[in-house]
Amino acid sequence: MLTSSFIDFTGRVAVVTGAASGIGKATALGLARHGADVVGADINDAGLDDTLNAIRALGRKAAGVHCDVSKPADVNALFETVDREFGQVDILLNDPAVVARFKPEDLALEDWQRVLDVCLTGYFLCAQAAGKRMIKQGKGGAIVNVSSIAGSSALGRGNFAYSTAKGAINQFTRELAIEWARHKIRVNAVQPCQVMTPIVKKWFEDPATDLNSLLPRLLSGIPLNRLAEAEDIANPILFLASDAAAMITGAILPVDGGNLALNAGGSLIW
């Protein structure tokens, strides 16, 4: 983990969506280790409770809200909790994701819409709610969106809706960064490669997945030759949310073991 002398969130309140597991959980715990109080949101209540208990064990304040970010009423309830419990928001992590893995010709409209509702509209609803409060507070803030290498490089493998949403998140990040720069609100994104999150683990454990074929193909696109762990993504998020990145906004940061550099036109031969 990054050292506390380099990054300090003392006195700040962070809202972390997708906090029950994976990147969201790792980031929530990292924020707490560096002094932030955290409001976590997720639809996985048991996982969220585990995260909140771990934050409290670190000596930080924590609150949690059952929240489907695609539902405006849930997002309103989330930020009403922020207002009531803490009275401020300084950092937002937009992290929720849902995958509908189908060939484009077989993708049902409801599955397409669900991916966009969570992976794009949900990010907008949370960013808008946080941004309004940050503007009113008048002291700036930091928003970090979790995008994906899928937002810059086509993945295939039935990721059509997901990749489309992540490409939109990249431009969403740039536009918000420019719109809110005058309010000293920085907006950035990270682009992970495949991360060993519950979604990926479920994919690997699916009987229909030929892991013996899939894993070597995935690793062949990652020059560092391993999948990422959640903490590998959380650390750059902490940096982007911190004062150490005070001059960075509108950045789309690959955290991908070299995948996008490779896909710029090279091929990997071991």
PDB file of C-alpha atoms in Angstrom:
ATOM      1  CA  MET A   1       0.000   0.000   0.000  1.00  0.00           C
ATOM      2  CA  LEU A   2       1.007   3.617  -0.513  1.00  0.00           C
ATOM      3  CA  THR A   3       2.577   5.265   2.530  1.00  0.00           C
ATOM      4  CA  SER A   4       0.446   7.569   4.646  1.00  0.00           C
ATOM      5  CA  SER A   5       3.083  10.321   4.436  1.00  0.00           C
ATOM      6  CA  PHE A   6       2.550  10.509   0.668  1.00  0.00           C
ATOM      7  CA  ILE A   7      -1.260  10.479   0.692  1.00  0.00           C
ATOM      8  CA  ASP A   8      -3.407  11.903   3.475  1.00  0.00           C
ATOM      9  CA  PHE A   9      -7.209  12.037   3.423  1.00  0.00           C
ATOM     10  CA  THR A  10      -7.630  13.199   7.016  1.00  0.00           C
ATOM     11  CA  GLY A  11     -10.792  15.273   7.390  1.00  0.00           C
ATOM     12  CA  ARG A  12     -12.257  14.084   4.093  1.00  0.00           C
ATOM     13  CA  VAL A  13     -15.345  12.034   3.340  1.00  0.00           C
ATOM     14  CA  ALA A  14     -15.363   9.577   0.458  1.00  0.00           C
ATOM     15  CA  VAL A  15     -18.357   7.990  -1.243  1.00  0.00           C
ATOM     16  CA  VAL A  16     -17.494   4.604  -2.720  1.00  0.00           C
ATOM     17  CA  THR A  17     -19.965   2.763  -4.922  1.00  0.00           C
ATOM     18  CA  GLY A  18     -19.445  -0.934  -5.496  1.00  0.00           C
ATOM     19  CA  ALA A  19     -17.907  -1.048  -2.025  1.00  0.00           C
ATOM     20  CA  ALA A  20     -18.862  -4.628  -1.181  1.00  0.00           C
ATOM     21  CA  SER A  21     -16.075  -6.323  -3.107  1.00  0.00           C
ATOM     22  CA  GLY A  22     -13.282  -6.042  -5.626  1.00  0.00           C
ATOM     23  CA  ILE A  23     -11.897  -2.649  -6.598  1.00  0.00           C
ATOM     24  CA  GLY A  24     -14.527  -0.770  -4.608  1.00  0.00           C
ATOM     25  CA  LYS A  25     -13.756  -2.607  -1.394  1.00  0.00           C
ATOM     26  CA  ALA A  26      -9.991  -2.308  -1.840  1.00  0.00           C
ATOM     27  CA  THR A  27     -10.341   1.425  -2.495  1.00  0.00           C
ATOM     28  CA  ALA A  28     -12.672   1.985   0.460  1.00  0.00           C
ATOM     29  CA  LEU A  29     -10.189   0.305   2.781  1.00  0.00           C
ATOM     30  CA  GLY A  30      -7.288   2.238   1.262  1.00  0.00           C
ATOM     31  CA  LEU A  31      -9.103   5.535   1.754  1.00  0.00           C
ATOM     32  CA  ALA A  32      -9.758   4.642   5.387  1.00  0.00           C
ATOM     33  CA  ARG A  33      -6.135   3.632   5.981  1.00  0.00           C
ATOM     34  CA  HIS A  34      -5.136   7.087   4.791  1.00  0.00           C
ATOM     35  CA  GLY A  35      -7.555   8.922   7.054  1.00  0.00           C
ATOM     36  CA  ALA A  36     -10.859   9.228   5.195  1.00  0.00           C
ATOM     37  CA  ASP A  37     -14.293   8.492   6.550  1.00  0.00           C
ATOM     38  CA  VAL A  38     -16.267   6.424   4.050  1.00  0.00           C
ATOM     39  CA  VAL A  39     -19.844   6.043   2.874  1.00  0.00           C
ATOM     40  CA  GLY A  40     -20.141   2.759   1.006  1.00  0.00           C
ATOM     41  CA  ALA A  41     -22.868   1.754  -1.414  1.00  0.00           C
ATOM     42  CA  ASP A  42     -23.703  -1.572  -2.999  1.00  0.00           C
ATOM     43  CA  ILE A  43     -26.550  -4.001  -3.669  1.00  0.00           C
ATOM     44  CA  ASN A  44     -24.622  -6.752  -1.867  1.00  0.00           C
ATOM     45  CA  ASP A  45     -25.612  -6.011   1.726  1.00  0.00           C
ATOM     46  CA  ALA A  46     -23.519  -8.747   3.339  1.00  0.00           C
ATOM     47  CA  GLY A  47     -20.379  -7.751   1.464  1.00  0.00           C
ATOM     48  CA  LEU A  48     -21.007  -4.096   2.227  1.00  0.00           C
ATOM     49  CA  ASP A  49     -21.327  -4.836   5.936  1.00  0.00           C
ATOM     50  CA  ASP A  50     -17.972  -6.630   5.849  1.00  0.00           C
ATOM     51  CA  THR A  51     -16.354  -3.595   4.226  1.00  0.00           C
ATOM     52  CA  LEU A  52     -17.895  -1.172   6.728  1.00  0.00           C
ATOM     53  CA  ASN A  53     -16.774  -3.290   9.677  1.00  0.00           C
ATOM     54  CA  ALA A  54     -13.235  -3.389   8.283  1.00  0.00           C
ATOM     55  CA  ILE A  55     -13.242   0.404   7.923  1.00  0.00           C
ATOM     56  CA  ARG A  56     -14.409   0.859  11.504  1.00  0.00           C
ATOM     57  CA  ALA A  57     -11.695  -1.531  12.663  1.00  0.00           C
ATOM     58  CA  LEU A  58      -9.216   0.927  11.142  1.00  0.00           C
ATOM     59  CA  GLY A  59     -10.589   3.625  13.430  1.00  0.00           C
ATOM     60  CA  ARG A  60     -12.546   5.506  10.765  1.00  0.00           C
ATOM     61  CA  LYS A  61     -16.242   6.357  10.582  1.00  0.00           C
ATOM     62  CA  ALA A  62     -18.320   4.430   8.068  1.00  0.00           C
ATOM     63  CA  ALA A  63     -21.896   4.387   6.823  1.00  0.00           C
ATOM     64  CA  GLY A  64     -23.499   2.133   4.259  1.00  0.00           C
ATOM     65  CA  VAL A  65     -26.492   2.292   1.943  1.00  0.00           C
ATOM     66  CA  HIS A  66     -28.138  -0.398  -0.156  1.00  0.00           C
ATOM     67  CA  CYS A  67     -27.978   1.296  -3.531  1.00  0.00           C
ATOM     68  CA  ASP A  68     -28.652   0.314  -7.124  1.00  0.00           C
ATOM     69  CA  VAL A  69     -26.928   3.228  -8.838  1.00  0.00           C
ATOM     70  CA  SER A  70     -29.181   2.913 -11.881  1.00  0.00           C
ATOM     71  CA  LYS A  71     -32.146   4.014  -9.740  1.00  0.00           C
ATOM     72  CA  PRO A  72     -32.370   7.765  -9.030  1.00  0.00           C
ATOM     73  CA  ALA A  73     -34.253   7.150  -5.771  1.00  0.00           C
ATOM     74  CA  ASP A  74     -31.446   4.923  -4.488  1.00  0.00           C
ATOM     75  CA  VAL A  75     -28.790   7.485  -5.407  1.00  0.00           C
ATOM     76  CA  ASN A  76     -30.804  10.227  -3.703  1.00  0.00           C
ATOM     77  CA  ALA A  77     -31.007   8.075  -0.565  1.00  0.00           C
ATOM     78  CA  LEU A  78     -27.251   7.488  -0.700  1.00  0.00           C
ATOM     79  CA  PHE A  79     -26.415  11.171  -0.746  1.00  0.00           C
ATOM     80  CA  GLU A  80     -29.068  12.011   1.827  1.00  0.00           C
ATOM     81  CA  THR A  81     -27.163   9.634   4.100  1.00  0.00           C
ATOM     82  CA  VAL A  82     -23.936  11.457   3.258  1.00  0.00           C
ATOM     83  CA  ASP A  83     -25.583  14.778   4.149  1.00  0.00           C
ATOM     84  CA  ARG A  84     -27.067  13.473   7.376  1.00  0.00           C
ATOM     85  CA  GLU A  85     -24.089  11.507   8.667  1.00  0.00           C
ATOM     86  CA  PHE A  86     -21.171  13.655   7.500  1.00  0.00           C
ATOM     87  CA  GLY A  87     -22.406  16.894   5.941  1.00  0.00           C
ATOM     88  CA  GLN A  88     -19.776  16.855   3.191  1.00  0.00           C
ATOM     89  CA  VAL A  89     -18.378  14.840   0.308  1.00  0.00           C
ATOM     90  CA  ASP A  90     -14.831  15.275  -0.932  1.00  0.00           C
ATOM     91  CA  ILE A  91     -14.163  12.135  -2.968  1.00  0.00           C
ATOM     92  CA  LEU A  92     -16.330   9.914  -5.171  1.00  0.00           C
ATOM     93  CA  LEU A  93     -15.381   6.553  -6.627  1.00  0.00           C
ATOM     94  CA  ASN A  94     -17.705   5.374  -9.395  1.00  0.00           C
ATOM     95  CA  ASP A  95     -17.129   1.643  -9.604  1.00  0.00           C
ATOM     96  CA  PRO A  96     -20.266  -0.513 -10.161  1.00  0.00           C
ATOM     97  CA  ALA A  97     -20.310  -2.799 -13.177  1.00  0.00           C
ATOM     98  CA  VAL A  98     -22.569  -5.370 -14.723  1.00  0.00           C
ATOM     99  CA  VAL A  99     -21.766  -7.590 -17.674  1.00  0.00           C
ATOM    100  CA  ALA A 100     -24.082  -9.060 -20.300  1.00  0.00           C
ATOM    101  CA  ARG A 101     -21.909 -11.309 -22.425  1.00  0.00           C
ATOM    102  CA  PHE A 102     -23.700 -11.939 -25.727  1.00  0.00           C
ATOM    103  CA  LYS A 103     -22.929 -11.674 -29.412  1.00  0.00           C
ATOM    104  CA  PRO A 104     -24.289  -8.348 -30.700  1.00  0.00           C
ATOM    105  CA  GLU A 105     -26.841 -10.117 -32.883  1.00  0.00           C
ATOM    106  CA  ASP A 106     -28.163 -12.004 -29.846  1.00  0.00           C
ATOM    107  CA  LEU A 107     -28.108  -9.176 -27.295  1.00  0.00           C
ATOM    108  CA  ALA A 108     -31.586  -8.435 -25.935  1.00  0.00           C
ATOM    109  CA  LEU A 109     -32.558  -4.795 -25.539  1.00  0.00           C
ATOM    110  CA  GLU A 110     -33.178  -5.295 -21.813  1.00  0.00           C
ATOM    111  CA  ASP A 111     -29.631  -6.638 -21.324  1.00  0.00           C
ATOM    112  CA  TRP A 112     -28.151  -3.770 -23.355  1.00  0.00           C
ATOM    113  CA  GLN A 113     -30.154  -1.274 -21.321  1.00  0.00           C
ATOM    114  CA  ARG A 114     -29.187  -2.808 -17.980  1.00  0.00           C
ATOM    115  CA  VAL A 115     -25.480  -2.495 -18.777  1.00  0.00           C
ATOM    116  CA  LEU A 116     -25.872   1.146 -19.819  1.00  0.00           C
ATOM    117  CA  ASP A 117     -28.091   1.894 -16.814  1.00  0.00           C
ATOM    118  CA  VAL A 118     -25.463   0.668 -14.340  1.00  0.00           C
ATOM    119  CA  CYS A 119     -22.187   1.384 -16.146  1.00  0.00           C
ATOM    120  CA  LEU A 120     -23.075   4.794 -17.569  1.00  0.00           C
ATOM    121  CA  THR A 121     -26.277   6.293 -16.171  1.00  0.00           C
ATOM    122  CA  GLY A 122     -25.371   5.180 -12.643  1.00  0.00           C
ATOM    123  CA  TYR A 123     -22.006   6.933 -12.925  1.00  0.00           C
ATOM    124  CA  PHE A 124     -23.764  10.101 -14.101  1.00  0.00           C
ATOM    125  CA  LEU A 125     -26.315  10.065 -11.276  1.00  0.00           C
ATOM    126  CA  CYS A 126     -23.630   9.656  -8.614  1.00  0.00           C
ATOM    127  CA  ALA A 127     -21.278  12.194 -10.183  1.00  0.00           C
ATOM    128  CA  GLN A 128     -24.078  14.729 -10.513  1.00  0.00           C
ATOM    129  CA  ALA A 129     -25.142  14.291  -6.883  1.00  0.00           C
ATOM    130  CA  ALA A 130     -21.560  14.507  -5.618  1.00  0.00           C
ATOM    131  CA  GLY A 131     -20.670  17.370  -7.942  1.00  0.00           C
ATOM    132  CA  LYS A 132     -23.580  19.527  -6.812  1.00  0.00           C
ATOM    133  CA  ARG A 133     -22.439  19.155  -3.229  1.00  0.00           C
ATOM    134  CA  MET A 134     -18.783  19.773  -4.038  1.00  0.00           C
ATOM    135  CA  ILE A 135     -19.700  22.945  -5.934  1.00  0.00           C
ATOM    136  CA  LYS A 136     -21.812  24.176  -3.025  1.00  0.00           C
ATOM    137  CA  GLN A 137     -19.035  23.390  -0.545  1.00  0.00           C
ATOM    138  CA  GLY A 138     -16.674  25.540  -2.581  1.00  0.00           C
ATOM    139  CA  LYS A 139     -13.477  23.649  -1.821  1.00  0.00           C
ATOM    140  CA  GLY A 140     -13.205  21.357  -4.827  1.00  0.00           C
ATOM    141  CA  GLY A 141     -13.099  17.590  -4.793  1.00  0.00           C
ATOM    142  CA  ALA A 142     -12.007  14.488  -6.673  1.00  0.00           C
ATOM    143  CA  ILE A 143     -14.026  12.015  -8.711  1.00  0.00           C
ATOM    144  CA  VAL A 144     -12.491   8.818 -10.053  1.00  0.00           C
ATOM    145  CA  ASN A 145     -14.368   6.629 -12.519  1.00  0.00           C
ATOM    146  CA  VAL A 146     -13.491   2.992 -13.078  1.00  0.00           C
ATOM    147  CA  SER A 147     -13.385   2.504 -16.833  1.00  0.00           C
ATOM    148  CA  SER A 148     -11.674  -0.431 -18.560  1.00  0.00           C
ATOM    149  CA  ILE A 149      -9.248  -1.263 -21.318  1.00  0.00           C
ATOM    150  CA  ALA A 150     -12.504  -2.181 -23.081  1.00  0.00           C
ATOM    151  CA  GLY A 151     -13.188   1.546 -23.351  1.00  0.00           C
ATOM    152  CA  SER A 152     -10.207   2.054 -25.667  1.00  0.00           C
ATOM    153  CA  SER A 153      -9.630  -1.315 -27.315  1.00  0.00           C
ATOM    154  CA  ALA A 154     -12.272  -3.732 -28.579  1.00  0.00           C
ATOM    155  CA  LEU A 155     -12.276  -6.958 -26.573  1.00  0.00           C
ATOM    156  CA  GLY A 156     -14.663  -9.155 -28.527  1.00  0.00           C
ATOM    157  CA  ARG A 157     -15.794 -12.203 -26.512  1.00  0.00           C
ATOM    158  CA  GLY A 158     -19.366 -10.864 -26.288  1.00  0.00           C
ATOM    159  CA  ASN A 159     -18.416  -7.676 -24.421  1.00  0.00           C
ATOM    160  CA  PHE A 160     -20.245  -5.403 -26.873  1.00  0.00           C
ATOM    161  CA  ALA A 161     -22.498  -3.556 -24.405  1.00  0.00           C
ATOM    162  CA  TYR A 162     -19.861  -3.343 -21.677  1.00  0.00           C
ATOM    163  CA  SER A 163     -17.183  -2.011 -24.030  1.00  0.00           C
ATOM    164  CA  THR A 164     -19.597   0.565 -25.428  1.00  0.00           C
ATOM    165  CA  ALA A 165     -20.436   1.797 -21.928  1.00  0.00           C
ATOM    166  CA  LYS A 166     -16.774   2.023 -20.922  1.00  0.00           C
ATOM    167  CA  GLY A 167     -15.908   3.980 -24.057  1.00  0.00           C
ATOM    168  CA  ALA A 168     -18.632   6.423 -23.077  1.00  0.00           C
ATOM    169  CA  ILE A 169     -17.209   6.637 -19.546  1.00  0.00           C
ATOM    170  CA  ASN A 170     -13.878   7.814 -20.942  1.00  0.00           C
ATOM    171  CA  GLN A 171     -15.507  10.761 -22.703  1.00  0.00           C
ATOM    172  CA  PHE A 172     -17.836  11.340 -19.728  1.00  0.00           C
ATOM    173  CA  THR A 173     -14.690  11.710 -17.612  1.00  0.00           C
ATOM    174  CA  ARG A 174     -13.081  14.216 -19.970  1.00  0.00           C
ATOM    175  CA  GLU A 175     -16.218  16.320 -20.312  1.00  0.00           C
ATOM    176  CA  LEU A 176     -16.836  16.473 -16.560  1.00  0.00           C
ATOM    177  CA  ALA A 177     -13.201  17.376 -15.972  1.00  0.00           C
ATOM    178  CA  ILE A 178     -13.545  20.405 -18.249  1.00  0.00           C
ATOM    179  CA  GLU A 179     -17.004  21.411 -17.014  1.00  0.00           C
ATOM    180  CA  TRP A 180     -16.020  21.338 -13.351  1.00  0.00           C
ATOM    181  CA  ALA A 181     -12.395  22.478 -13.497  1.00  0.00           C
ATOM    182  CA  ARG A 182     -13.509  26.004 -12.595  1.00  0.00           C
ATOM    183  CA  HIS A 183     -14.916  24.563  -9.361  1.00  0.00           C
ATOM    184  CA  LYS A 184     -11.593  22.822  -8.638  1.00  0.00           C
ATOM    185  CA  ILE A 185     -13.280  19.437  -8.973  1.00  0.00           C
ATOM    186  CA  ARG A 186     -10.895  16.984 -10.627  1.00  0.00           C
ATOM    187  CA  VAL A 187     -12.338  14.090 -12.617  1.00  0.00           C
ATOM    188  CA  ASN A 188     -10.179  11.194 -13.768  1.00  0.00           C
ATOM    189  CA  ALA A 189     -10.557   7.538 -14.690  1.00  0.00           C
ATOM    190  CA  VAL A 190      -8.571   4.338 -14.437  1.00  0.00           C
ATOM    191  CA  GLN A 191      -8.593   1.677 -17.136  1.00  0.00           C
ATOM    192  CA  PRO A 192      -7.889  -1.737 -15.618  1.00  0.00           C
ATOM    193  CA  CYS A 193      -7.129  -4.894 -17.496  1.00  0.00           C
ATOM    194  CA  GLN A 194      -8.804  -8.058 -16.234  1.00  0.00           C
ATOM    195  CA  VAL A 195      -8.943  -7.945 -12.438  1.00  0.00           C
ATOM    196  CA  MET A 196      -9.626 -10.877 -10.136  1.00  0.00           C
ATOM    197  CA  THR A 197     -12.939  -9.453  -8.958  1.00  0.00           C
ATOM    198  CA  PRO A 198     -16.013 -11.551  -8.110  1.00  0.00           C
ATOM    199  CA  ILE A 199     -17.358 -10.925 -11.640  1.00  0.00           C
ATOM    200  CA  VAL A 200     -14.209 -12.339 -13.236  1.00  0.00           C
ATOM    201  CA  LYS A 201     -14.054 -15.223 -10.769  1.00  0.00           C
ATOM    202  CA  LYS A 202     -17.666 -16.094 -11.613  1.00  0.00           C
ATOM    203  CA  TRP A 203     -16.776 -16.019 -15.303  1.00  0.00           C
ATOM    204  CA  PHE A 204     -13.814 -18.318 -14.708  1.00  0.00           C
ATOM    205  CA  GLU A 205     -15.950 -20.710 -12.650  1.00  0.00           C
ATOM    206  CA  ASP A 206     -18.721 -20.906 -15.263  1.00  0.00           C
ATOM    207  CA  PRO A 207     -18.794 -24.485 -16.660  1.00  0.00           C
ATOM    208  CA  ALA A 208     -19.195 -22.982 -20.117  1.00  0.00           C
ATOM    209  CA  THR A 209     -15.837 -21.213 -19.799  1.00  0.00           C
ATOM    210  CA  ASP A 210     -12.869 -23.100 -21.225  1.00  0.00           C
ATOM    211  CA  LEU A 211     -10.330 -21.740 -18.746  1.00  0.00           C
ATOM    212  CA  ASN A 212      -7.462 -23.733 -20.229  1.00  0.00           C
ATOM    213  CA  SER A 213      -7.969 -21.810 -23.448  1.00  0.00           C
ATOM    214  CA  LEU A 214      -9.158 -18.482 -22.035  1.00  0.00           C
ATOM    215  CA  LEU A 215      -6.493 -17.746 -19.431  1.00  0.00           C
ATOM    216  CA  PRO A 216      -3.479 -18.056 -21.777  1.00  0.00           C
ATOM    217  CA  ARG A 217      -5.263 -15.804 -24.284  1.00  0.00           C
ATOM    218  CA  LEU A 218      -5.932 -13.177 -21.615  1.00  0.00           C
ATOM    219  CA  LEU A 219      -2.359 -13.286 -20.359  1.00  0.00           C
ATOM    220  CA  SER A 220      -0.977 -13.048 -23.891  1.00  0.00           C
ATOM    221  CA  GLY A 221      -2.454  -9.546 -24.000  1.00  0.00           C
ATOM    222  CA  ILE A 222      -0.859  -8.453 -20.718  1.00  0.00           C
ATOM    223  CA  PRO A 223       2.919  -8.019 -21.034  1.00  0.00           C
ATOM    224  CA  LEU A 224       3.369  -8.221 -17.249  1.00  0.00           C
ATOM    225  CA  ASN A 225       1.869 -11.722 -17.629  1.00  0.00           C
ATOM    226  CA  ARG A 226      -0.626 -11.724 -14.762  1.00  0.00           C
ATOM    227  CA  LEU A 227      -4.143 -10.612 -14.013  1.00  0.00           C
ATOM    228  CA  ALA A 228      -4.484  -7.609 -11.728  1.00  0.00           C
ATOM    229  CA  GLU A 229      -5.573  -7.795  -8.114  1.00  0.00           C
ATOM    230  CA  ALA A 230      -8.039  -5.266  -6.732  1.00  0.00           C
ATOM    231  CA  GLU A 231      -5.274  -3.494  -4.803  1.00  0.00           C
ATOM    232  CA  ASP A 232      -3.341  -2.967  -8.050  1.00  0.00           C
ATOM    233  CA  ILE A 233      -6.195  -0.744  -9.204  1.00  0.00           C
ATOM    234  CA  ALA A 234      -7.001   0.805  -5.823  1.00  0.00           C
ATOM    235  CA  ASN A 235      -3.519   2.312  -5.416  1.00  0.00           C
ATOM    236  CA  PRO A 236      -3.706   4.475  -8.565  1.00  0.00           C
ATOM    237  CA  ILE A 237      -7.251   5.477  -7.577  1.00  0.00           C
ATOM    238  CA  LEU A 238      -5.959   6.669  -4.207  1.00  0.00           C
ATOM    239  CA  PHE A 239      -3.271   8.672  -5.973  1.00  0.00           C
ATOM    240  CA  LEU A 240      -5.751  10.317  -8.354  1.00  0.00           C
ATOM    241  CA  ALA A 241      -8.071  11.166  -5.453  1.00  0.00           C
ATOM    242  CA  SER A 242      -5.245  12.737  -3.449  1.00  0.00           C
ATOM    243  CA  ASP A 243      -3.535  16.117  -3.403  1.00  0.00           C
ATOM    244  CA  ALA A 244      -0.500  14.404  -4.938  1.00  0.00           C
ATOM    245  CA  ALA A 245      -2.494  14.503  -8.204  1.00  0.00           C
ATOM    246  CA  ALA A 246      -3.626  18.115  -7.754  1.00  0.00           C
ATOM    247  CA  MET A 247      -2.680  19.057 -11.333  1.00  0.00           C
ATOM    248  CA  ILE A 248      -4.232  15.984 -12.949  1.00  0.00           C
ATOM    249  CA  THR A 249      -7.754  16.130 -14.352  1.00  0.00           C
ATOM    250  CA  GLY A 250      -9.352  14.601 -17.426  1.00  0.00           C
ATOM    251  CA  ALA A 251      -6.801  11.773 -17.429  1.00  0.00           C
ATOM    252  CA  ILE A 252      -7.669   8.224 -18.456  1.00  0.00           C
ATOM    253  CA  LEU A 253      -4.971   6.167 -16.747  1.00  0.00           C
ATOM    254  CA  PRO A 254      -4.306   2.619 -17.992  1.00  0.00           C
ATOM    255  CA  VAL A 255      -3.629   0.203 -15.135  1.00  0.00           C
ATOM    256  CA  ASP A 256      -3.322  -2.770 -17.409  1.00  0.00           C
ATOM    257  CA  GLY A 257       0.089  -4.402 -17.258  1.00  0.00           C
ATOM    258  CA  GLY A 258       0.935  -2.918 -20.665  1.00  0.00           C
ATOM    259  CA  ASN A 259      -2.166  -4.123 -22.534  1.00  0.00           C
ATOM    260  CA  LEU A 260      -3.034  -0.889 -24.312  1.00  0.00           C
ATOM    261  CA  ALA A 261       0.597  -0.249 -25.237  1.00  0.00           C
ATOM    262  CA  LEU A 262       0.725  -3.708 -26.787  1.00  0.00           C
ATOM    263  CA  ASN A 263      -2.570  -3.219 -28.606  1.00  0.00           C
ATOM    264  CA  ALA A 264      -1.261  -0.036 -30.213  1.00  0.00           C
ATOM    265  CA  GLY A 265       0.088  -2.313 -32.912  1.00  0.00           C
ATOM    266  CA  GLY A 266       2.542  -4.760 -31.432  1.00  0.00           C
ATOM    267  CA  SER A 267       2.399  -8.465 -30.773  1.00  0.00           C
ATOM    268  CA  LEU A 268       3.697 -10.365 -27.808  1.00  0.00           C
ATOM    269  CA  ILE A 269       5.946 -13.374 -28.394  1.00  0.00           C
ATOM    270  CA  TRP A 270       7.557 -14.969 -25.336  1.00  0.00           C
TER     271      TRP A 270
END
